[in-house]
Amino acid sequence: MTAMQKKVLDYINQYWEENGYSPSYDDIADALGISSRSNVHRVIYALIERGFIENLPGKARSLKVIKNSLAPAIGGYV
């Protein structure tokens, strides 16, 4: 897991716990200083492929954390 993937995963998990629903791509981009929604999309789908989150296609704010990261990113990867 890259450092950015860990930041996004941790943010989604924290946002869900505080609000009861997942953040939008814009929320994630603003909170983490990511330059565009397309970069958020790329990170989100990398996390989906690795089994950390799931998403209901066609439904807004449907990101769900399946498993948390187990350790901090070291050298960009875990």
PDB file of N, CA and C in Angstrom:
ATOM      1  N   MET A   1       0.844  -1.167   0.000  1.00  0.00           N
ATOM      2  CA  MET A   1       0.000   0.000   0.000  1.00  0.00           C
ATOM      3  C   MET A   1       0.892   1.233   0.000  1.00  0.00           C
ATOM      4  N   THR A   2       0.587   2.175  -0.889  1.00  0.00           N
ATOM      5  CA  THR A   2       1.350   3.414  -0.930  1.00  0.00           C
ATOM      6  C   THR A   2       0.937   4.330   0.221  1.00  0.00           C
ATOM      7  N   ALA A   3       1.753   5.324   0.474  1.00  0.00           N
ATOM      8  CA  ALA A   3       1.438   6.291   1.533  1.00  0.00           C
ATOM      9  C   ALA A   3       0.129   7.012   1.232  1.00  0.00           C
ATOM     10  N   MET A   4      -0.105   7.374  -0.036  1.00  0.00           N
ATOM     11  CA  MET A   4      -1.346   8.065  -0.400  1.00  0.00           C
ATOM     12  C   MET A   4      -2.556   7.146  -0.224  1.00  0.00           C
ATOM     13  N   GLN A   5      -2.433   5.888  -0.597  1.00  0.00           N
ATOM     14  CA  GLN A   5      -3.540   4.946  -0.407  1.00  0.00           C
ATOM     15  C   GLN A   5      -3.879   4.823   1.069  1.00  0.00           C
ATOM     16  N   LYS A   6      -2.866   4.784   1.923  1.00  0.00           N
ATOM     17  CA  LYS A   6      -3.104   4.701   3.364  1.00  0.00           C
ATOM     18  C   LYS A   6      -3.822   5.944   3.868  1.00  0.00           C
ATOM     19  N   LYS A   7      -3.382   7.127   3.427  1.00  0.00           N
ATOM     20  CA  LYS A   7      -4.040   8.372   3.837  1.00  0.00           C
ATOM     21  C   LYS A   7      -5.511   8.375   3.423  1.00  0.00           C
ATOM     22  N   VAL A   8      -5.793   7.956   2.196  1.00  0.00           N
ATOM     23  CA  VAL A   8      -7.174   7.938   1.705  1.00  0.00           C
ATOM     24  C   VAL A   8      -7.997   6.937   2.503  1.00  0.00           C
ATOM     25  N   LEU A   9      -7.471   5.754   2.717  1.00  0.00           N
ATOM     26  CA  LEU A   9      -8.190   4.725   3.470  1.00  0.00           C
ATOM     27  C   LEU A   9      -8.477   5.202   4.896  1.00  0.00           C
ATOM     28  N   ASP A  10      -7.485   5.765   5.547  1.00  0.00           N
ATOM     29  CA  ASP A  10      -7.675   6.266   6.905  1.00  0.00           C
ATOM     30  C   ASP A  10      -8.703   7.392   6.940  1.00  0.00           C
ATOM     31  N   TYR A  11      -8.675   8.273   5.942  1.00  0.00           N
ATOM     32  CA  TYR A  11      -9.631   9.375   5.894  1.00  0.00           C
ATOM     33  C   TYR A  11     -11.058   8.858   5.688  1.00  0.00           C
ATOM     34  N   ILE A  12     -11.238   7.906   4.784  1.00  0.00           N
ATOM     35  CA  ILE A  12     -12.572   7.343   4.549  1.00  0.00           C
ATOM     36  C   ILE A  12     -13.093   6.707   5.828  1.00  0.00           C
ATOM     37  N   ASN A  13     -12.267   5.959   6.506  1.00  0.00           N
ATOM     38  CA  ASN A  13     -12.663   5.286   7.746  1.00  0.00           C
ATOM     39  C   ASN A  13     -13.042   6.313   8.821  1.00  0.00           C
ATOM     40  N   GLN A  14     -12.231   7.336   9.002  1.00  0.00           N
ATOM     41  CA  GLN A  14     -12.499   8.373   9.996  1.00  0.00           C
ATOM     42  C   GLN A  14     -13.780   9.133   9.654  1.00  0.00           C
ATOM     43  N   TYR A  15     -13.944   9.490   8.391  1.00  0.00           N
ATOM     44  CA  TYR A  15     -15.126  10.244   7.960  1.00  0.00           C
ATOM     45  C   TYR A  15     -16.394   9.421   8.203  1.00  0.00           C
ATOM     46  N   TRP A  16     -16.321   8.131   7.878  1.00  0.00           N
ATOM     47  CA  TRP A  16     -17.469   7.237   8.085  1.00  0.00           C
ATOM     48  C   TRP A  16     -17.857   7.176   9.562  1.00  0.00           C
ATOM     49  N   GLU A  17     -16.857   7.045  10.419  1.00  0.00           N
ATOM     50  CA  GLU A  17     -17.122   6.961  11.860  1.00  0.00           C
ATOM     51  C   GLU A  17     -17.734   8.252  12.399  1.00  0.00           C
ATOM     52  N   GLU A  18     -17.311   9.395  11.869  1.00  0.00           N
ATOM     53  CA  GLU A  18     -17.808  10.679  12.354  1.00  0.00           C
ATOM     54  C   GLU A  18     -19.170  11.056  11.776  1.00  0.00           C
ATOM     55  N   ASN A  19     -19.466  10.642  10.530  1.00  0.00           N
ATOM     56  CA  ASN A  19     -20.660  11.119   9.835  1.00  0.00           C
ATOM     57  C   ASN A  19     -21.704  10.049   9.527  1.00  0.00           C
ATOM     58  N   GLY A  20     -21.318   8.788   9.565  1.00  0.00           N
ATOM     59  CA  GLY A  20     -22.255   7.711   9.265  1.00  0.00           C
ATOM     60  C   GLY A  20     -22.443   7.437   7.783  1.00  0.00           C
ATOM     61  N   TYR A  21     -21.657   8.086   6.956  1.00  0.00           N
ATOM     62  CA  TYR A  21     -21.662   7.842   5.518  1.00  0.00           C
ATOM     63  C   TYR A  21     -20.279   8.191   4.985  1.00  0.00           C
ATOM     64  N   SER A  22     -19.990   7.781   3.769  1.00  0.00           N
ATOM     65  CA  SER A  22     -18.648   7.977   3.244  1.00  0.00           C
ATOM     66  C   SER A  22     -18.478   9.367   2.625  1.00  0.00           C
ATOM     67  N   PRO A  23     -17.232   9.823   2.518  1.00  0.00           N
ATOM     68  CA  PRO A  23     -16.970  11.128   1.910  1.00  0.00           C
ATOM     69  C   PRO A  23     -17.104  11.068   0.391  1.00  0.00           C
ATOM     70  N   SER A  24     -17.373  12.214  -0.209  1.00  0.00           N
ATOM     71  CA  SER A  24     -17.366  12.305  -1.672  1.00  0.00           C
ATOM     72  C   SER A  24     -15.917  12.391  -2.148  1.00  0.00           C
ATOM     73  N   TYR A  25     -15.714  12.214  -3.435  1.00  0.00           N
ATOM     74  CA  TYR A  25     -14.366  12.354  -3.987  1.00  0.00           C
ATOM     75  C   TYR A  25     -13.849  13.768  -3.742  1.00  0.00           C
ATOM     76  N   ASP A  26     -14.730  14.771  -3.843  1.00  0.00           N
ATOM     77  CA  ASP A  26     -14.324  16.149  -3.577  1.00  0.00           C
ATOM     78  C   ASP A  26     -13.905  16.338  -2.121  1.00  0.00           C
ATOM     79  N   ASP A  27     -14.635  15.709  -1.198  1.00  0.00           N
ATOM     80  CA  ASP A  27     -14.260  15.774   0.220  1.00  0.00           C
ATOM     81  C   ASP A  27     -12.861  15.216   0.428  1.00  0.00           C
ATOM     82  N   ILE A  28     -12.595  14.076  -0.181  1.00  0.00           N
ATOM     83  CA  ILE A  28     -11.286  13.428  -0.046  1.00  0.00           C
ATOM     84  C   ILE A  28     -10.194  14.309  -0.636  1.00  0.00           C
ATOM     85  N   ALA A  29     -10.436  14.827  -1.840  1.00  0.00           N
ATOM     86  CA  ALA A  29      -9.444  15.681  -2.501  1.00  0.00           C
ATOM     87  C   ALA A  29      -9.144  16.918  -1.660  1.00  0.00           C
ATOM     88  N   ASP A  30     -10.178  17.579  -1.146  1.00  0.00           N
ATOM     89  CA  ASP A  30      -9.982  18.788  -0.340  1.00  0.00           C
ATOM     90  C   ASP A  30      -9.233  18.489   0.956  1.00  0.00           C
ATOM     91  N   ALA A  31      -9.628  17.423   1.637  1.00  0.00           N
ATOM     92  CA  ALA A  31      -9.037  17.103   2.939  1.00  0.00           C
ATOM     93  C   ALA A  31      -7.570  16.701   2.833  1.00  0.00           C
ATOM     94  N   LEU A  32      -7.220  16.028   1.757  1.00  0.00           N
ATOM     95  CA  LEU A  32      -5.868  15.487   1.637  1.00  0.00           C
ATOM     96  C   LEU A  32      -4.981  16.256   0.668  1.00  0.00           C
ATOM     97  N   GLY A  33      -5.505  17.347   0.102  1.00  0.00           N
ATOM     98  CA  GLY A  33      -4.706  18.153  -0.806  1.00  0.00           C
ATOM     99  C   GLY A  33      -4.399  17.469  -2.128  1.00  0.00           C
ATOM    100  N   ILE A  34      -5.306  16.621  -2.581  1.00  0.00           N
ATOM    101  CA  ILE A  34      -5.134  15.937  -3.867  1.00  0.00           C
ATOM    102  C   ILE A  34      -5.641  16.881  -4.952  1.00  0.00           C
ATOM    103  N   SER A  35      -4.902  16.997  -6.039  1.00  0.00           N
ATOM    104  CA  SER A  35      -5.168  18.032  -7.030  1.00  0.00           C
ATOM    105  C   SER A  35      -6.431  17.834  -7.865  1.00  0.00           C
ATOM    106  N   SER A  36      -6.899  16.608  -8.022  1.00  0.00           N
ATOM    107  CA  SER A  36      -8.080  16.411  -8.867  1.00  0.00           C
ATOM    108  C   SER A  36      -8.869  15.170  -8.460  1.00  0.00           C
ATOM    109  N   ARG A  37     -10.139  15.175  -8.867  1.00  0.00           N
ATOM    110  CA  ARG A  37     -10.995  14.019  -8.586  1.00  0.00           C
ATOM    111  C   ARG A  37     -10.488  12.769  -9.291  1.00  0.00           C
ATOM    112  N   SER A  38      -9.856  12.934 -10.446  1.00  0.00           N
ATOM    113  CA  SER A  38      -9.362  11.760 -11.165  1.00  0.00           C
ATOM    114  C   SER A  38      -8.251  11.068 -10.388  1.00  0.00           C
ATOM    115  N   ASN A  39      -7.440  11.843  -9.666  1.00  0.00           N
ATOM    116  CA  ASN A  39      -6.409  11.228  -8.829  1.00  0.00           C
ATOM    117  C   ASN A  39      -7.033  10.487  -7.655  1.00  0.00           C
ATOM    118  N   VAL A  40      -8.106  11.045  -7.082  1.00  0.00           N
ATOM    119  CA  VAL A  40      -8.834  10.356  -6.018  1.00  0.00           C
ATOM    120  C   VAL A  40      -9.407   9.057  -6.574  1.00  0.00           C
ATOM    121  N   HIS A  41     -10.011   9.121  -7.731  1.00  0.00           N
ATOM    122  CA  HIS A  41     -10.608   7.942  -8.377  1.00  0.00           C
ATOM    123  C   HIS A  41      -9.564   6.835  -8.551  1.00  0.00           C
ATOM    124  N   ARG A  42      -8.375   7.211  -9.006  1.00  0.00           N
ATOM    125  CA  ARG A  42      -7.298   6.232  -9.219  1.00  0.00           C
ATOM    126  C   ARG A  42      -6.916   5.544  -7.911  1.00  0.00           C
ATOM    127  N   VAL A  43      -6.789   6.311  -6.845  1.00  0.00           N
ATOM    128  CA  VAL A  43      -6.418   5.749  -5.537  1.00  0.00           C
ATOM    129  C   VAL A  43      -7.545   4.863  -5.012  1.00  0.00           C
ATOM    130  N   ILE A  44      -8.793   5.322  -5.135  1.00  0.00           N
ATOM    131  CA  ILE A  44      -9.952   4.553  -4.666  1.00  0.00           C
ATOM    132  C   ILE A  44      -9.996   3.192  -5.358  1.00  0.00           C
ATOM    133  N   TYR A  45      -9.839   3.174  -6.683  1.00  0.00           N
ATOM    134  CA  TYR A  45      -9.937   1.900  -7.383  1.00  0.00           C
ATOM    135  C   TYR A  45      -8.743   0.989  -7.120  1.00  0.00           C
ATOM    136  N   ALA A  46      -7.596   1.547  -6.786  1.00  0.00           N
ATOM    137  CA  ALA A  46      -6.468   0.715  -6.356  1.00  0.00           C
ATOM    138  C   ALA A  46      -6.805   0.045  -5.021  1.00  0.00           C
ATOM    139  N   LEU A  47      -7.463   0.790  -4.113  1.00  0.00           N
ATOM    140  CA  LEU A  47      -7.866   0.214  -2.823  1.00  0.00           C
ATOM    141  C   LEU A  47      -8.955  -0.841  -3.002  1.00  0.00           C
ATOM    142  N   ILE A  48      -9.861  -0.623  -3.948  1.00  0.00           N
ATOM    143  CA  ILE A  48     -10.905  -1.621  -4.239  1.00  0.00           C
ATOM    144  C   ILE A  48     -10.257  -2.905  -4.769  1.00  0.00           C
ATOM    145  N   GLU A  49      -9.333  -2.766  -5.706  1.00  0.00           N
ATOM    146  CA  GLU A  49      -8.651  -3.932  -6.272  1.00  0.00           C
ATOM    147  C   GLU A  49      -7.874  -4.716  -5.218  1.00  0.00           C
ATOM    148  N   ARG A  50      -7.358  -4.040  -4.208  1.00  0.00           N
ATOM    149  CA  ARG A  50      -6.590  -4.701  -3.150  1.00  0.00           C
ATOM    150  C   ARG A  50      -7.473  -5.204  -2.011  1.00  0.00           C
ATOM    151  N   GLY A  51      -8.783  -4.962  -2.116  1.00  0.00           N
ATOM    152  CA  GLY A  51      -9.707  -5.503  -1.137  1.00  0.00           C
ATOM    153  C   GLY A  51      -9.848  -4.710   0.152  1.00  0.00           C
ATOM    154  N   PHE A  52      -9.409  -3.461   0.154  1.00  0.00           N
ATOM    155  CA  PHE A  52      -9.525  -2.644   1.359  1.00  0.00           C
ATOM    156  C   PHE A  52     -10.876  -1.955   1.476  1.00  0.00           C
ATOM    157  N   ILE A  53     -11.472  -1.599   0.348  1.00  0.00           N
ATOM    158  CA  ILE A  53     -12.786  -0.958   0.359  1.00  0.00           C
ATOM    159  C   ILE A  53     -13.661  -1.555  -0.730  1.00  0.00           C
ATOM    160  N   GLU A  54     -14.960  -1.289  -0.622  1.00  0.00           N
ATOM    161  CA  GLU A  54     -15.878  -1.657  -1.692  1.00  0.00           C
ATOM    162  C   GLU A  54     -16.734  -0.455  -2.013  1.00  0.00           C
ATOM    163  N   ASN A  55     -17.324  -0.467  -3.199  1.00  0.00           N
ATOM    164  CA  ASN A  55     -18.101   0.647  -3.698  1.00  0.00           C
ATOM    165  C   ASN A  55     -19.324   0.104  -4.431  1.00  0.00           C
ATOM    166  N   LEU A  56     -20.479   0.703  -4.204  1.00  0.00           N
ATOM    167  CA  LEU A  56     -21.669   0.333  -4.956  1.00  0.00           C
ATOM    168  C   LEU A  56     -21.742   1.222  -6.185  1.00  0.00           C
ATOM    169  N   PRO A  57     -21.538   0.672  -7.374  1.00  0.00           N
ATOM    170  CA  PRO A  57     -21.532   1.487  -8.592  1.00  0.00           C
ATOM    171  C   PRO A  57     -22.855   2.232  -8.771  1.00  0.00           C
ATOM    172  N   GLY A  58     -22.750   3.480  -9.196  1.00  0.00           N
ATOM    173  CA  GLY A  58     -23.928   4.275  -9.478  1.00  0.00           C
ATOM    174  C   GLY A  58     -24.596   4.875  -8.255  1.00  0.00           C
ATOM    175  N   LYS A  59     -24.027   4.671  -7.077  1.00  0.00           N
ATOM    176  CA  LYS A  59     -24.604   5.215  -5.851  1.00  0.00           C
ATOM    177  C   LYS A  59     -23.593   6.155  -5.201  1.00  0.00           C
ATOM    178  N   ALA A  60     -24.047   7.367  -4.888  1.00  0.00           N
ATOM    179  CA  ALA A  60     -23.162   8.358  -4.279  1.00  0.00           C
ATOM    180  C   ALA A  60     -22.818   7.976  -2.847  1.00  0.00           C
ATOM    181  N   ARG A  61     -21.609   8.315  -2.446  1.00  0.00           N
ATOM    182  CA  ARG A  61     -21.144   8.116  -1.063  1.00  0.00           C
ATOM    183  C   ARG A  61     -21.336   6.678  -0.581  1.00  0.00           C
ATOM    184  N   SER A  62     -20.932   5.743  -1.415  1.00  0.00           N
ATOM    185  CA  SER A  62     -21.139   4.331  -1.081  1.00  0.00           C
ATOM    186  C   SER A  62     -19.846   3.585  -0.776  1.00  0.00           C
ATOM    187  N   LEU A  63     -18.767   4.311  -0.507  1.00  0.00           N
ATOM    188  CA  LEU A  63     -17.508   3.651  -0.159  1.00  0.00           C
ATOM    189  C   LEU A  63     -17.615   3.040   1.226  1.00  0.00           C
ATOM    190  N   LYS A  64     -17.152   1.817   1.361  1.00  0.00           N
ATOM    191  CA  LYS A  64     -17.193   1.123   2.649  1.00  0.00           C
ATOM    192  C   LYS A  64     -15.853   0.455   2.890  1.00  0.00           C
ATOM    193  N   VAL A  65     -15.259   0.728   4.045  1.00  0.00           N
ATOM    194  CA  VAL A  65     -13.981   0.110   4.403  1.00  0.00           C
ATOM    195  C   VAL A  65     -14.234  -1.335   4.803  1.00  0.00           C
ATOM    196  N   ILE A  66     -13.543  -2.252   4.149  1.00  0.00           N
ATOM    197  CA  ILE A  66     -13.658  -3.671   4.451  1.00  0.00           C
ATOM    198  C   ILE A  66     -12.593  -4.075   5.463  1.00  0.00           C
ATOM    199  N   LYS A  67     -11.381  -3.585   5.244  1.00  0.00           N
ATOM    200  CA  LYS A  67     -10.293  -3.850   6.191  1.00  0.00           C
ATOM    201  C   LYS A  67      -9.404  -2.627   6.253  1.00  0.00           C
ATOM    202  N   ASN A  68      -8.930  -2.321   7.443  1.00  0.00           N
ATOM    203  CA  ASN A  68      -8.046  -1.186   7.654  1.00  0.00           C
ATOM    204  C   ASN A  68      -6.624  -1.574   7.326  1.00  0.00           C
ATOM    205  N   SER A  69      -5.805  -0.569   7.097  1.00  0.00           N
ATOM    206  CA  SER A  69      -4.384  -0.832   6.925  1.00  0.00           C
ATOM    207  C   SER A  69      -3.826  -1.307   8.259  1.00  0.00           C
ATOM    208  N   LEU A  70      -2.920  -2.222   8.227  1.00  0.00           N
ATOM    209  CA  LEU A  70      -2.400  -2.823   9.445  1.00  0.00           C
ATOM    210  C   LEU A  70      -1.182  -2.115  10.010  1.00  0.00           C
ATOM    211  N   ALA A  71      -0.471  -1.405   9.170  1.00  0.00           N
ATOM    212  CA  ALA A  71       0.762  -0.742   9.611  1.00  0.00           C
ATOM    213  C   ALA A  71       0.934   0.546   8.832  1.00  0.00           C
ATOM    214  N   PRO A  72       1.703   1.462   9.328  1.00  0.00           N
ATOM    215  CA  PRO A  72       1.962   2.692   8.584  1.00  0.00           C
ATOM    216  C   PRO A  72       2.779   2.409   7.330  1.00  0.00           C
ATOM    217  N   ALA A  73       2.585   3.256   6.331  1.00  0.00           N
ATOM    218  CA  ALA A  73       3.352   3.109   5.107  1.00  0.00           C
ATOM    219  C   ALA A  73       4.829   3.375   5.397  1.00  0.00           C
ATOM    220  N   ILE A  74       5.679   2.516   4.906  1.00  0.00           N
ATOM    221  CA  ILE A  74       7.122   2.650   5.106  1.00  0.00           C
ATOM    222  C   ILE A  74       7.760   2.717   3.730  1.00  0.00           C
ATOM    223  N   GLY A  75       8.431   3.801   3.473  1.00  0.00           N
ATOM    224  CA  GLY A  75       9.041   3.970   2.161  1.00  0.00           C
ATOM    225  C   GLY A  75       8.022   3.998   1.046  1.00  0.00           C
ATOM    226  N   GLY A  76       6.789   4.374   1.365  1.00  0.00           N
ATOM    227  CA  GLY A  76       5.740   4.459   0.346  1.00  0.00           C
ATOM    228  C   GLY A  76       4.941   3.187   0.200  1.00  0.00           C
ATOM    229  N   TYR A  77       5.390   2.084   0.788  1.00  0.00           N
ATOM    230  CA  TYR A  77       4.688   0.816   0.638  1.00  0.00           C
ATOM    231  C   TYR A  77       4.582   0.094   1.959  1.00  0.00           C
ATOM    232  N   VAL A  78       3.539  -0.718   2.085  1.00  0.00           N
ATOM    233  CA  VAL A  78       3.382  -1.570   3.262  1.00  0.00           C
ATOM    234  C   VAL A  78       3.355  -2.993   2.784  1.00  0.00           C
TER     235      VAL A  78
END
